[in-house]
């Protein structure tokens, strides 16, 4: 008669897998000593390893999606704030629109820990129109590449603050 393998035992073995202390042969003999049949133990360990591989695959896919969301939202923030800066929207309402859009993009990019992203993107979006106005003041023409100068001066501090806040405020999932 086959003995029932409990959920807690499965969690213990999965924790050993995550910690890197899982030894298949050792666990095989431990389970046989606990009264399990060798065929049942082989099946349990095979299912456990398959489940662990599936979990790792899902985690990798989620990390890839999060990285993609972060890239898309950062590009959107740069485009929105650069357009407002280039088109001369230095009134308070346009800067507010830029900051609100940046905060929304920051929340979308990392919903598990939104405060650092919202703050960093918001600071960059606030500074970008101001730095564009100062840099392009009194000029009739400029090269497209010159927009990178106010971009670096505005989003440099914003991304630094985002990084520092993400170190100080780790998400619950870490």
XYZ file of C-alpha atoms in Angstrom:
174
model
C 0.000 0.000 0.000
C 1.315 3.424 -0.980
C 1.771 6.037 1.715
C 0.274 9.534 1.214
C 2.809 12.302 0.446
C 1.718 15.501 2.200
C 1.716 19.053 0.950
C 4.064 20.100 3.764
C 6.607 17.509 2.649
C 6.372 18.890 -0.883
C 6.996 22.423 0.416
C 9.980 21.231 2.456
C 11.536 19.607 -0.602
C 10.812 22.690 -2.753
C 12.482 24.890 -0.133
C 15.526 22.617 -0.242
C 15.558 22.971 -4.027
C 15.420 26.765 -3.786
C 18.137 26.832 -1.131
C 20.379 24.543 -3.179
C 20.588 21.839 -0.513
C 18.515 19.245 -2.366
C 20.303 15.964 -3.100
C 18.158 13.566 -5.088
C 19.829 10.363 -3.864
C 19.725 11.459 -0.233
C 16.057 12.456 -0.462
C 15.313 9.195 -2.277
C 16.706 7.141 0.599
C 15.155 9.407 3.248
C 11.700 8.883 1.745
C 12.241 5.130 1.520
C 13.233 5.168 5.208
C 9.962 6.985 5.948
C 8.031 4.057 4.491
C 7.459 5.051 0.873
C 7.792 2.550 -1.979
C 10.776 3.080 -4.363
C 8.492 3.484 -7.394
C 6.381 6.008 -5.520
C 9.495 7.935 -4.388
C 10.827 8.085 -7.946
C 7.480 9.398 -9.150
C 7.300 11.962 -6.311
C 10.801 13.275 -6.984
C 10.248 13.411 -10.748
C 7.026 15.398 -10.259
C 8.757 17.668 -7.755
C 11.632 18.451 -10.124
C 9.238 19.053 -13.024
C 7.174 21.377 -10.841
C 10.316 23.250 -9.781
C 11.415 23.689 -13.403
C 7.959 25.010 -14.266
C 8.135 27.466 -11.355
C 11.540 28.711 -12.505
C 10.253 29.128 -16.056
C 7.251 31.138 -14.855
C 9.484 33.348 -12.687
C 11.800 33.992 -15.642
C 8.850 34.930 -17.878
C 7.475 37.301 -15.238
C 10.886 38.948 -14.826
C 11.128 39.359 -18.598
C 7.670 40.946 -18.739
C 8.557 43.313 -15.889
C 11.757 44.375 -17.649
C 9.830 44.973 -20.870
C 7.185 47.021 -19.030
C 9.948 49.109 -17.459
C 11.542 49.836 -20.844
C 8.222 50.765 -22.440
C 7.189 53.043 -19.593
C 10.587 54.772 -19.485
C 10.422 55.397 -23.238
C 6.892 56.783 -22.873
C 7.979 59.140 -20.094
C 10.917 60.401 -22.142
C 8.775 60.940 -25.233
C 6.017 62.747 -23.347
C 8.310 65.031 -21.392
C 10.620 65.697 -24.365
C 7.676 66.643 -26.569
C 6.367 69.007 -23.935
C 9.846 70.499 -23.527
C 10.479 70.860 -27.266
C 7.063 72.262 -28.064
C 7.501 74.892 -25.380
C 4.951 73.761 -22.887
C 6.582 75.417 -19.903
C 3.387 76.519 -18.284
C 2.422 74.792 -15.076
C -0.432 72.789 -16.568
C 1.721 71.101 -19.209
C 4.413 70.264 -16.662
C 1.715 68.856 -14.387
C 0.384 66.719 -17.254
C 3.913 65.471 -17.878
C 4.449 64.611 -14.202
C 1.089 62.851 -13.893
C 1.774 60.804 -17.030
C 5.234 59.939 -15.683
C 3.784 58.828 -12.352
C 1.229 56.654 -14.129
C 3.990 55.094 -16.232
C 6.076 54.566 -13.100
C 3.200 52.781 -11.400
C 2.616 50.620 -14.469
C 6.293 49.737 -14.785
C 6.566 48.270 -11.285
C 3.228 47.750 -9.532
C 4.837 45.656 -6.765
C 6.986 48.626 -5.652
C 5.651 51.774 -7.359
C 6.981 54.569 -5.122
C 10.605 54.614 -6.412
C 9.555 54.473 -10.072
C 6.825 57.087 -9.677
C 9.167 59.437 -7.814
C 12.096 59.037 -10.205
C 10.022 59.366 -13.349
C 8.081 62.276 -11.861
C 11.275 64.184 -11.047
C 12.660 63.583 -14.532
C 9.400 64.623 -16.177
C 9.253 67.762 -14.033
C 12.809 68.795 -14.890
C 12.780 67.937 -18.616
C 10.599 70.839 -19.873
C 12.491 73.271 -17.646
C 15.913 72.130 -18.872
C 14.704 72.078 -22.490
C 13.473 75.648 -22.122
C 16.817 76.804 -20.713
C 18.853 74.886 -23.263
C 16.826 75.899 -26.313
C 16.179 79.496 -25.159
C 16.969 81.996 -27.904
C 17.795 79.350 -30.509
C 16.018 79.036 -33.823
C 17.406 75.637 -34.747
C 19.119 72.719 -33.096
C 20.232 69.224 -33.966
C 17.993 66.372 -32.861
C 20.840 64.839 -30.902
C 21.078 67.979 -28.768
C 17.907 66.982 -26.944
C 20.019 64.368 -25.160
C 21.746 67.094 -23.145
C 18.643 68.303 -21.253
C 17.461 64.691 -21.158
C 20.590 63.621 -19.281
C 20.398 66.572 -16.910
C 16.736 65.918 -16.112
C 16.488 62.132 -16.019
C 19.936 61.556 -14.531
C 18.898 62.753 -11.061
C 15.460 61.165 -11.463
C 16.873 57.735 -12.239
C 19.441 58.070 -9.464
C 16.664 58.822 -6.984
C 14.647 55.899 -8.369
C 17.615 53.589 -7.843
C 18.320 54.832 -4.311
C 14.667 54.572 -3.297
C 14.420 51.054 -4.702
C 17.376 50.095 -2.491
C 15.798 51.713 0.563
C 12.280 50.408 -0.105
C 12.543 46.829 -1.388
C 9.363 45.253 -2.686
C 7.496 42.564 -0.785
C 8.351 39.968 -3.430
C 12.103 40.132 -2.827
